[in-house]
């Protein structure tokens, strides 16, 4: 199977630890001969002498499929993870994750043995692999044989593990094992992975949002040029059936399955509307629908672009909507990119959105252990805004791809940032597709602002900080006039603080504390005032120190 690697900036929300496990083991790098797994009786402790030999299914468990999934995942993690993992620690942590399925399960290491228990009952006792220099794949295979032997032994003593399907095993294994890496590496099973891909890349659908009612789905919003709109479905309609199946009382995942389908497929939707004098059957042909991430409007002669996340259509949508607005109304005086609350998304989209406004210069660079993770992204000539002032709004939830855009526009001198310190999620993830159609989102590089500083655990500093402020906008800017030079000095420290100096980085963030600001309209008013006041805008741009910053490698 071909593995696809989609380089992306993952959501800033880390995995939350929910497990309570018992595990005692010490790290080592040992590979060696293990037992063969094949068919045997379903009782007794699994040990080195146990012959469990060559079948794909052992005691009701799909052993061959599990080997394929786990082996492929471990090989990709070993090759691509930002920090090279210990296969021993990784697999033993994954083994201990079976306690998520049966809390009585535990792992104990000692005397060169790995023992598993279900309660007080010994389930398996296997020798740790001995290093023999045969390479990483041999190491992975040896430790996976130990894992599967331990699993078979535990299933003999645990009804919960017998009842667990392979997907539950993969979840338990990878969720626990990936804890060894970082907060952003995670596993998604087949169904969740499909939902993730649909969010990133789109799906066959009809292009509407809805709320469930007692009788069906009330249409709340229709995407422009979407199949539902073209077919005649309107906001406020109640969709009661699709192809004769009622939406009433259906669970949300069933509703999504009924609405979506192969691109080009046709379904008949039954629609209720006050002016229809009863139900109407409306056939709709599905097409590729990419979730909308951009909202655009013009207010007080300023183009305001709200980006809620970055998927494969984000930059294209921003370019299309802004180009049309500037053509229709050349008097638009400035542009506001509202990235407050935006957790991130695809790396290439962050780069392309930045490039829309930048004539030249570095957008972002990434560095990791794998050669392909080392990249520098430069802007190409052309500014869609044609020199109009640009303000970027950020807050504590602006992360990842949002931080790339904010830092690129500020460090290039193309835009100013208003708001609070951003989240500080400075790593890039690659998505590894697995044979079971699940996926691992794996951290594989760190990214650096054009000025050269690492964003991880630091974030991006606004030129105009609004932390704790409620207005009015004129007073905020009047105070800023008196402190602007101090902000410039602070930015110089921000760009030079050591990546491993946690205390200093935290202290710097304290000068503009991260806050949730996406519902605070004063930030928008401050941005508008800066756009209207060309002198103040130019003064702020002049304090960014970008010419020196752009000389950084």
Coordinates of C-alpha atoms in Angstrom, one line a residue:
X1 CA 0.0 0.0 0.0
X2 CA 1.3 3.5 -0.9
X3 CA 1.6 5.8 2.1
X4 CA 0.6 9.4 1.6
X5 CA 2.4 12.0 3.6
X6 CA 0.3 15.2 3.9
X7 CA 2.4 17.9 5.6
X8 CA 0.2 20.0 7.7
X9 CA 0.1 22.1 10.8
X10 CA -2.1 20.3 13.3
X11 CA -4.7 21.7 15.6
X12 CA -3.2 23.4 18.6
X13 CA -5.3 21.3 21.0
X14 CA -3.1 18.6 22.4
X15 CA -4.2 15.1 23.3
X16 CA -5.5 14.8 26.9
X17 CA -4.1 12.1 29.1
X18 CA -7.0 9.9 30.4
X19 CA -5.2 6.7 31.3
X20 CA -4.2 5.3 34.7
X21 CA -1.7 2.6 33.9
X22 CA 0.7 0.4 35.9
X23 CA 4.1 0.0 34.1
X24 CA 7.6 -0.6 35.3
X25 CA 10.3 -0.9 32.8
X26 CA 13.7 0.6 32.1
X27 CA 15.0 1.9 28.7
X28 CA 17.4 -0.2 26.6
X29 CA 18.1 -1.0 23.0
X30 CA 17.9 -4.7 22.8
X31 CA 16.9 -6.9 19.8
X32 CA 17.0 -10.6 19.5
X33 CA 15.4 -13.9 18.8
X34 CA 11.8 -14.4 20.1
X35 CA 9.3 -17.2 19.9
X36 CA 7.3 -17.9 16.8
X37 CA 3.6 -17.2 16.9
X38 CA 1.2 -19.8 15.7
X39 CA -2.0 -21.7 16.7
X40 CA -2.1 -23.1 20.3
X41 CA -4.5 -23.8 23.1
X42 CA -6.4 -20.9 24.6
X43 CA -5.1 -21.4 28.2
X44 CA -1.8 -21.0 30.0
X45 CA 0.9 -18.4 30.3
X46 CA 2.6 -17.4 27.0
X47 CA 6.3 -17.7 27.4
X48 CA 9.4 -18.1 25.3
X49 CA 8.7 -21.8 25.0
X50 CA 5.2 -21.3 23.8
X51 CA 4.7 -22.2 20.1
X52 CA 2.0 -20.0 18.8
X53 CA 3.2 -20.6 14.9
X54 CA 2.1 -19.3 11.3
X55 CA -1.6 -18.4 11.1
X56 CA -3.0 -15.0 10.2
X57 CA -5.6 -15.4 12.9
X58 CA -4.6 -16.6 16.4
X59 CA -7.3 -17.4 19.0
X60 CA -9.8 -15.1 17.3
X61 CA -7.4 -12.2 16.8
X62 CA -6.3 -10.9 13.4
X63 CA -2.6 -11.2 14.0
X64 CA -1.3 -10.6 10.5
X65 CA -3.4 -7.5 9.9
X66 CA -2.3 -6.1 13.3
X67 CA 1.3 -6.8 12.4
X68 CA 1.0 -4.9 9.2
X69 CA -0.7 -1.9 10.8
X70 CA 1.7 -1.6 13.8
X71 CA 4.8 -2.4 11.8
X72 CA 4.1 0.2 9.2
X73 CA 3.3 2.8 11.8
X74 CA 6.4 2.1 13.9
X75 CA 8.6 2.2 10.8
X76 CA 7.3 5.6 9.8
X77 CA 7.6 7.0 13.4
X78 CA 11.2 5.7 13.7
X79 CA 12.1 7.3 10.4
X80 CA 10.2 10.6 10.6
X81 CA 9.6 11.6 14.2
X82 CA 11.1 14.9 15.3
X83 CA 13.1 13.1 18.0
X84 CA 14.2 9.6 17.3
X85 CA 12.2 7.3 19.5
X86 CA 13.4 4.2 21.5
X87 CA 11.5 1.3 19.9
X88 CA 11.7 -0.6 23.2
X89 CA 10.1 2.3 25.2
X90 CA 7.6 3.0 22.4
X91 CA 6.3 -0.6 22.2
X92 CA 6.3 -1.2 26.0
X93 CA 4.3 2.0 26.4
X94 CA 1.9 0.8 23.7
X95 CA 1.6 -2.5 25.5
X96 CA 0.8 -0.8 28.8
X97 CA -2.0 1.1 26.9
X98 CA -4.0 -2.1 26.9
X99 CA -5.0 -1.0 30.4
X100 CA -7.3 1.4 28.7
X101 CA -9.3 -1.6 27.7
X102 CA -8.9 -3.7 30.8
X103 CA -7.8 -1.6 33.9
X104 CA -6.6 -4.9 35.5
X105 CA -3.9 -5.3 32.9
X106 CA -0.4 -4.3 33.9
X107 CA 3.2 -4.7 32.6
X108 CA 6.2 -5.4 34.8
X109 CA 9.9 -5.5 33.6
X110 CA 12.7 -7.3 35.5
X111 CA 15.5 -9.9 35.1
X112 CA 15.5 -9.4 31.3
X113 CA 11.8 -10.4 31.1
X114 CA 8.6 -8.5 30.2
X115 CA 5.7 -9.9 32.3
X116 CA 2.1 -9.0 31.9
X117 CA -0.7 -9.6 34.4
X118 CA -4.4 -9.4 34.5
X119 CA -5.1 -8.6 38.1
X120 CA -2.7 -10.9 40.0
X121 CA -2.7 -13.6 37.3
X122 CA 0.4 -13.9 35.2
X123 CA -0.6 -13.8 31.5
X124 CA 2.8 -13.8 29.7
X125 CA 6.5 -13.9 30.5
X126 CA 8.7 -13.2 27.6
X127 CA 12.4 -12.3 27.2
X128 CA 13.3 -8.9 26.0
X129 CA 14.8 -8.9 22.4
X130 CA 18.6 -9.1 22.3
X131 CA 20.4 -6.6 20.0
X132 CA 21.9 -8.4 17.0
X133 CA 22.6 -5.5 14.6
X134 CA 20.1 -6.6 11.9
X135 CA 18.6 -3.1 11.5
X136 CA 15.7 -1.0 12.6
X137 CA 13.0 -3.2 10.9
X138 CA 14.3 -6.3 12.6
X139 CA 14.1 -4.4 15.9
X140 CA 10.5 -3.4 15.2
X141 CA 9.5 -6.9 14.2
X142 CA 11.1 -8.4 17.4
X143 CA 9.4 -6.0 19.7
X144 CA 6.1 -6.5 17.9
X145 CA 6.4 -10.2 18.4
X146 CA 6.8 -9.6 22.1
X147 CA 3.7 -7.2 22.0
X148 CA 1.5 -9.8 20.2
X149 CA 2.7 -12.6 22.4
X150 CA 1.8 -10.5 25.5
X151 CA -1.5 -9.6 23.9
X152 CA -2.5 -13.2 23.2
X153 CA -1.5 -14.2 26.8
X154 CA -3.6 -11.3 28.2
X155 CA -6.6 -12.2 26.1
X156 CA -6.6 -15.7 27.7
X157 CA -7.2 -14.0 31.1
X158 CA -9.3 -10.9 30.1
X159 CA -12.8 -11.0 28.8
X160 CA -12.5 -7.2 28.0
X161 CA -9.5 -7.8 25.7
X162 CA -11.2 -10.7 24.0
X163 CA -14.2 -8.5 23.3
X164 CA -12.0 -5.6 22.0
X165 CA -11.9 -5.3 18.2
X166 CA -8.6 -4.6 16.4
X167 CA -9.4 -0.9 16.2
X168 CA -9.7 -0.7 19.9
X169 CA -6.3 -2.4 20.2
X170 CA -4.7 0.1 17.8
X171 CA -6.2 3.0 19.6
X172 CA -4.9 1.7 23.0
X173 CA -1.5 1.0 21.6
X174 CA -0.9 4.2 19.7
X175 CA -2.5 6.6 22.1
X176 CA -0.2 5.3 24.9
X177 CA 2.9 4.9 22.7
X178 CA 2.6 8.4 21.1
X179 CA 2.6 9.9 24.6
X180 CA 6.4 9.2 24.4
X181 CA 6.8 11.8 21.7
X182 CA 4.8 15.1 22.2
X183 CA 1.4 16.5 22.8
X184 CA 0.5 16.8 19.1
X185 CA 1.3 13.4 17.7
X186 CA -1.8 11.3 17.7
X187 CA -3.6 8.3 16.2
X188 CA -7.0 8.5 14.4
X189 CA -8.9 5.3 13.7
X190 CA -10.5 4.6 10.3
X191 CA -13.7 6.6 10.9
X192 CA -12.0 9.6 12.5
X193 CA -9.3 9.6 9.9
X194 CA -11.9 9.7 7.1
X195 CA -13.5 12.7 8.9
X196 CA -10.1 14.4 9.2
X197 CA -9.4 13.9 5.5
X198 CA -12.8 15.3 4.6
X199 CA -12.1 18.4 6.7
X200 CA -8.7 18.9 5.0
X201 CA -9.6 17.9 1.4
X202 CA -13.4 17.8 1.1
X203 CA -16.0 15.2 0.4
X204 CA -18.9 14.3 -1.8
X205 CA -21.8 16.4 -0.5
X206 CA -24.5 19.0 -1.1
X207 CA -23.0 22.0 0.7
X208 CA -25.2 23.1 3.6
X209 CA -25.1 23.4 7.4
X210 CA -28.1 22.6 9.6
X211 CA -29.5 22.0 13.0
X212 CA -31.5 18.9 13.9
X213 CA -35.2 19.3 14.8
X214 CA -37.9 16.8 15.8
X215 CA -38.9 16.3 12.1
X216 CA -35.7 16.8 10.2
X217 CA -32.8 19.1 9.4
X218 CA -33.4 22.9 9.4
X219 CA -31.1 24.5 6.8
X220 CA -29.0 27.3 8.5
X221 CA -26.5 28.1 5.7
X222 CA -25.7 27.2 2.1
X223 CA -22.3 27.4 0.5
X224 CA -22.1 29.5 -2.6
X225 CA -22.4 27.5 -5.8
X226 CA -23.1 24.4 -3.7
X227 CA -25.4 21.6 -5.2
X228 CA -28.1 22.2 -2.6
X229 CA -28.4 25.9 -3.5
X230 CA -28.4 25.3 -7.2
X231 CA -31.1 22.6 -6.8
X232 CA -33.4 25.1 -5.1
X233 CA -33.0 24.3 -1.4
X234 CA -33.1 27.5 0.7
X235 CA -32.2 28.7 4.2
X236 CA -35.0 27.9 6.6
X237 CA -36.1 24.8 4.7
X238 CA -36.8 21.6 6.7
X239 CA -35.3 18.5 5.0
X240 CA -37.3 15.6 6.3
X241 CA -36.1 12.7 4.2
X242 CA -33.4 11.6 1.7
X243 CA -34.3 8.8 -0.7
X244 CA -37.2 7.9 1.5
X245 CA -35.2 7.7 4.7
X246 CA -36.3 10.0 7.5
X247 CA -33.8 12.3 9.2
X248 CA -35.9 12.5 12.4
X249 CA -34.2 11.1 15.5
X250 CA -31.1 10.0 13.5
X251 CA -27.8 10.2 15.2
X252 CA -25.4 12.9 13.9
X253 CA -23.0 10.4 12.2
X254 CA -25.9 8.7 10.4
X255 CA -27.1 12.1 9.2
X256 CA -23.7 12.9 7.8
X257 CA -23.5 9.5 6.1
X258 CA -26.9 10.1 4.5
X259 CA -26.0 13.6 3.3
X260 CA -22.7 12.6 1.8
X261 CA -21.9 10.2 -0.9
X262 CA -19.8 9.6 -4.1
X263 CA -19.2 12.7 -6.2
X264 CA -21.7 12.7 -9.0
X265 CA -24.3 10.6 -7.2
X266 CA -27.9 11.8 -7.0
X267 CA -30.3 11.7 -4.1
X268 CA -33.9 13.0 -3.7
X269 CA -34.4 15.2 -0.7
X270 CA -37.9 15.9 0.7
X271 CA -38.2 19.5 1.7
X272 CA -40.8 21.4 3.8
X273 CA -41.2 25.2 3.2
X274 CA -44.1 27.5 4.2
X275 CA -44.6 28.7 0.6
X276 CA -44.5 25.2 -0.9
X277 CA -48.0 24.1 0.3
X278 CA -46.6 20.8 1.5
X279 CA -43.5 18.6 0.9
X280 CA -41.5 18.9 -2.3
X281 CA -39.0 16.3 -3.7
X282 CA -35.8 18.0 -4.8
X283 CA -33.1 15.9 -6.6
X284 CA -29.5 17.0 -5.8
X285 CA -26.3 15.9 -7.5
X286 CA -23.4 15.7 -5.1
X287 CA -20.1 17.3 -5.9
X288 CA -16.8 17.9 -4.1
X289 CA -17.5 20.1 -1.1
X290 CA -14.7 21.6 0.9
X291 CA -15.7 23.0 4.3
X292 CA -15.7 26.8 4.3
X293 CA -13.0 28.3 6.4
X294 CA -13.3 31.9 5.3
X295 CA -15.8 34.7 6.0
X296 CA -15.5 37.9 4.1
X297 CA -17.2 41.3 4.4
X298 CA -16.5 45.0 3.8
X299 CA -17.1 47.3 6.7
X300 CA -16.4 51.1 6.8
X301 CA -14.4 50.7 3.5
X302 CA -12.2 48.0 5.0
X303 CA -12.0 44.4 3.8
X304 CA -12.3 42.1 6.8
X305 CA -11.3 38.4 6.2
X306 CA -12.0 36.0 9.0
X307 CA -10.1 32.7 8.6
X308 CA -11.3 30.0 11.0
X309 CA -8.8 27.3 9.9
X310 CA -6.6 26.4 6.9
X311 CA -7.8 23.7 4.5
X312 CA -7.0 23.1 0.9
X313 CA -9.4 25.9 -0.3
X314 CA -8.5 28.6 2.1
X315 CA -5.9 30.6 0.1
X316 CA -8.0 30.2 -3.1
X317 CA -11.1 31.5 -1.3
X318 CA -9.2 34.5 0.2
X319 CA -7.7 35.4 -3.1
X320 CA -11.0 35.1 -5.0
X321 CA -13.1 37.1 -2.5
X322 CA -10.5 39.8 -2.0
X323 CA -9.8 40.3 -5.6
X324 CA -13.5 40.7 -6.4
X325 CA -14.0 43.2 -3.6
X326 CA -11.0 45.3 -4.7
X327 CA -12.3 45.3 -8.3
X328 CA -15.8 46.2 -7.3
X329 CA -14.7 48.9 -4.8
X330 CA -11.2 50.3 -5.5
X331 CA -11.8 52.7 -2.6
X332 CA -11.2 50.0 0.0
X333 CA -8.6 51.5 2.3
X334 CA -7.2 48.5 4.1
X335 CA -7.4 44.8 4.9
X336 CA -7.9 43.1 8.2
X337 CA -7.0 39.4 8.6
X338 CA -8.9 38.1 11.6
X339 CA -7.1 35.0 12.8
X340 CA -8.4 35.1 16.4
X341 CA -9.5 31.6 17.5
X342 CA -7.9 30.0 14.4
X343 CA -6.1 26.7 15.5
X344 CA -4.3 26.2 12.2
X345 CA -4.4 23.7 9.5
X346 CA -2.4 23.0 6.3
X347 CA 1.1 24.4 6.1
X348 CA 1.0 25.1 2.4
X349 CA -2.1 27.1 2.8
X350 CA -0.5 29.3 5.5
X351 CA 2.4 29.9 3.1
X352 CA 0.1 30.7 0.2
X353 CA -2.1 33.1 2.2
X354 CA 1.1 34.9 3.4
X355 CA 2.4 35.0 -0.2
X356 CA -0.8 36.8 -1.4
X357 CA 0.4 39.9 0.3
X358 CA 4.2 39.7 0.3
X359 CA 6.3 40.9 -2.6
X360 CA 9.4 39.0 -1.5
X361 CA 11.3 37.6 1.5
X362 CA 11.1 34.5 3.8
X363 CA 7.7 33.3 4.8
X364 CA 8.7 30.5 7.2
X365 CA 11.4 27.8 7.5
X366 CA 11.1 24.3 9.0
X367 CA 13.7 22.0 10.4
X368 CA 13.5 18.4 11.6
X369 CA 15.4 15.1 11.7
X370 CA 14.1 13.8 8.3
X371 CA 15.7 15.5 5.2
X372 CA 12.3 16.3 3.7
X373 CA 11.3 18.2 6.8
X374 CA 14.0 20.9 6.1
X375 CA 12.4 23.5 4.0
X376 CA 12.5 27.3 3.4
X377 CA 9.4 29.0 1.9
X378 CA 9.9 32.3 0.0
X379 CA 7.4 34.8 -1.2
X380 CA 6.9 35.4 -4.9
X381 CA 6.4 38.8 -6.5
X382 CA 2.9 40.2 -6.4
X383 CA 0.7 41.8 -3.7
X384 CA -3.0 41.3 -4.0
X385 CA -3.6 44.2 -1.6
X386 CA -1.5 46.6 -3.8
X387 CA 0.2 48.2 -0.8
X388 CA -2.9 48.8 1.2
X389 CA -2.4 48.6 5.0
X390 CA -2.8 45.1 6.4
X391 CA -3.7 44.3 10.1
X392 CA -3.6 40.8 11.5
X393 CA -5.7 40.1 14.6
X394 CA -4.5 37.2 16.9
X395 CA -5.2 35.9 20.3
X396 CA -4.4 33.0 22.6
X397 CA -6.1 30.5 20.4
X398 CA -4.3 31.6 17.2
X399 CA -2.0 28.8 16.6
X400 CA 0.2 27.0 14.1
X401 CA -0.7 28.1 10.5
X402 CA -2.2 31.3 12.0
X403 CA 1.1 32.1 13.7
X404 CA 3.0 31.5 10.4
X405 CA 0.8 34.0 8.6
X406 CA 1.1 36.6 11.5
X407 CA 4.8 36.3 11.8
X408 CA 5.4 36.4 8.1
X409 CA 3.4 39.5 7.5
X410 CA 4.9 41.3 10.5
X411 CA 8.5 40.3 10.0
X412 CA 8.3 41.2 6.3
X413 CA 7.0 44.7 7.2
X414 CA 3.9 44.0 5.2
X415 CA 1.5 44.1 8.1
X416 CA 0.9 44.9 11.8
X417 CA -0.4 42.5 14.5
X418 CA -3.0 43.6 17.0
X419 CA -4.2 41.5 19.9
X420 CA -2.4 39.3 22.4
X421 CA 0.4 36.8 22.3
X422 CA -0.6 33.8 20.2
X423 CA -0.7 30.1 21.3
X424 CA 2.9 29.2 20.6
X425 CA 2.4 25.9 18.7
X426 CA 5.6 25.8 16.7
X427 CA 5.7 22.3 15.2
X428 CA 4.7 20.8 11.9
X429 CA 3.0 17.5 11.6
X430 CA 3.0 15.0 8.8
X431 CA 0.1 12.6 8.3
X432 CA 0.9 8.9 7.8
X433 CA -1.8 6.7 6.2
X434 CA -1.9 3.2 7.7
X435 CA -3.1 -0.1 6.1
X436 CA -6.3 0.0 8.1
X437 CA -7.2 3.4 6.6
X438 CA -6.4 5.0 10.0
X439 CA -3.7 7.7 10.2
X440 CA -1.0 8.9 12.5
X441 CA -0.5 12.7 12.8
X442 CA 3.2 12.8 13.6
X443 CA 5.3 15.8 14.7
X444 CA 8.3 15.9 12.4
X445 CA 9.7 19.5 12.4
X446 CA 9.8 22.8 14.1
X447 CA 9.0 26.0 12.3
X448 CA 10.8 29.4 12.5
X449 CA 9.6 32.9 11.8
X450 CA 11.4 34.9 9.1
X451 CA 13.3 36.8 11.9
X452 CA 14.7 33.4 12.9
X453 CA 13.1 32.7 16.2
X454 CA 11.3 29.5 17.2
X455 CA 7.6 30.0 17.7
X456 CA 7.2 26.9 19.9
X457 CA 6.2 27.9 23.5
X458 CA 6.7 31.5 22.6
X459 CA 4.2 32.5 20.0
X460 CA 4.0 35.8 18.1
X461 CA 4.1 39.2 19.8
X462 CA 1.6 41.8 18.5
X463 CA 2.9 45.3 17.7
X464 CA -0.2 46.7 19.5
X465 CA -1.0 44.6 22.5
X466 CA -4.6 44.7 23.7
X467 CA -4.4 42.2 26.6
X468 CA -6.7 43.2 29.4
X469 CA -8.0 46.3 27.5
X470 CA -11.6 47.1 26.6
X471 CA -11.2 50.5 24.9
X472 CA -11.9 53.0 23.6
X473 CA -9.7 52.4 20.6
X474 CA -8.4 56.0 20.5
X475 CA -7.2 55.7 24.1
X476 CA -5.5 52.4 23.4
X477 CA -3.6 53.9 20.5
X478 CA -2.8 57.1 22.4
X479 CA -1.2 54.9 25.1
X480 CA 0.6 52.9 22.5
X481 CA 2.2 56.1 21.1
X482 CA 4.0 56.5 24.4
X483 CA 5.1 52.8 24.6
X484 CA 5.8 51.9 21.0
X485 CA 9.6 52.1 21.3
X486 CA 9.4 49.7 24.3
X487 CA 7.5 47.3 22.2
X488 CA 10.2 47.5 19.5
X489 CA 12.8 46.7 22.1
X490 CA 10.7 43.8 23.4
X491 CA 10.4 42.4 19.9
X492 CA 14.2 42.4 19.6
X493 CA 14.4 40.3 22.8
X494 CA 11.6 38.1 21.4
X495 CA 13.6 37.4 18.3
X496 CA 16.8 36.5 20.1
X497 CA 15.7 34.5 23.2
X498 CA 17.1 31.0 23.3
X499 CA 14.7 28.2 22.4
X500 CA 15.6 26.2 25.5
X501 CA 15.3 29.1 27.9
X502 CA 11.8 28.3 29.1
X503 CA 11.8 30.9 32.0
X504 CA 12.9 33.7 29.7
X505 CA 10.3 32.8 27.1
X506 CA 7.5 32.7 29.7
X507 CA 8.6 36.1 31.0
X508 CA 8.5 37.6 27.5
X509 CA 5.0 36.3 27.0
X510 CA 4.0 37.9 30.2
X511 CA 4.5 41.4 28.7
X512 CA 1.5 40.7 26.5
X513 CA -0.4 37.9 28.2
X514 CA -2.3 35.5 25.9
X515 CA -6.1 35.9 26.1
X516 CA -9.2 34.8 24.3
X517 CA -10.2 37.8 22.3
X518 CA -12.3 36.6 19.3
X519 CA -15.5 38.0 20.8
X520 CA -13.9 41.3 21.7
X521 CA -14.8 44.0 19.2
X522 CA -12.3 46.5 20.5
X523 CA -9.5 44.7 18.7
X524 CA -11.3 45.3 15.4
X525 CA -11.8 48.9 16.2
X526 CA -8.1 49.4 17.0
X527 CA -7.2 47.8 13.7
X528 CA -9.6 50.1 11.8
X529 CA -8.2 53.1 13.5
X530 CA -4.6 52.1 12.5
X531 CA -5.7 51.7 8.9
X532 CA -7.4 55.1 8.9
X533 CA -4.4 56.8 10.5
X534 CA -1.7 56.4 7.9
X535 CA 0.9 58.2 9.9
X536 CA 0.5 56.0 12.9
X537 CA 0.4 52.9 10.7
X538 CA 3.7 53.9 9.1
X539 CA 5.2 54.6 12.5
X540 CA 4.3 51.2 13.7
X541 CA 5.6 49.5 10.6
X542 CA 8.9 51.4 11.1
X543 CA 9.4 49.9 14.6
X544 CA 9.4 46.3 13.4
X545 CA 13.1 46.2 12.7
X546 CA 12.5 44.0 9.7
X547 CA 15.5 44.9 7.6
X548 CA 17.9 43.5 10.2
X549 CA 15.6 40.5 10.8
X550 CA 15.5 39.5 7.2
X551 CA 19.2 39.0 7.2
X552 CA 18.8 36.0 9.5
X553 CA 19.4 32.6 8.1

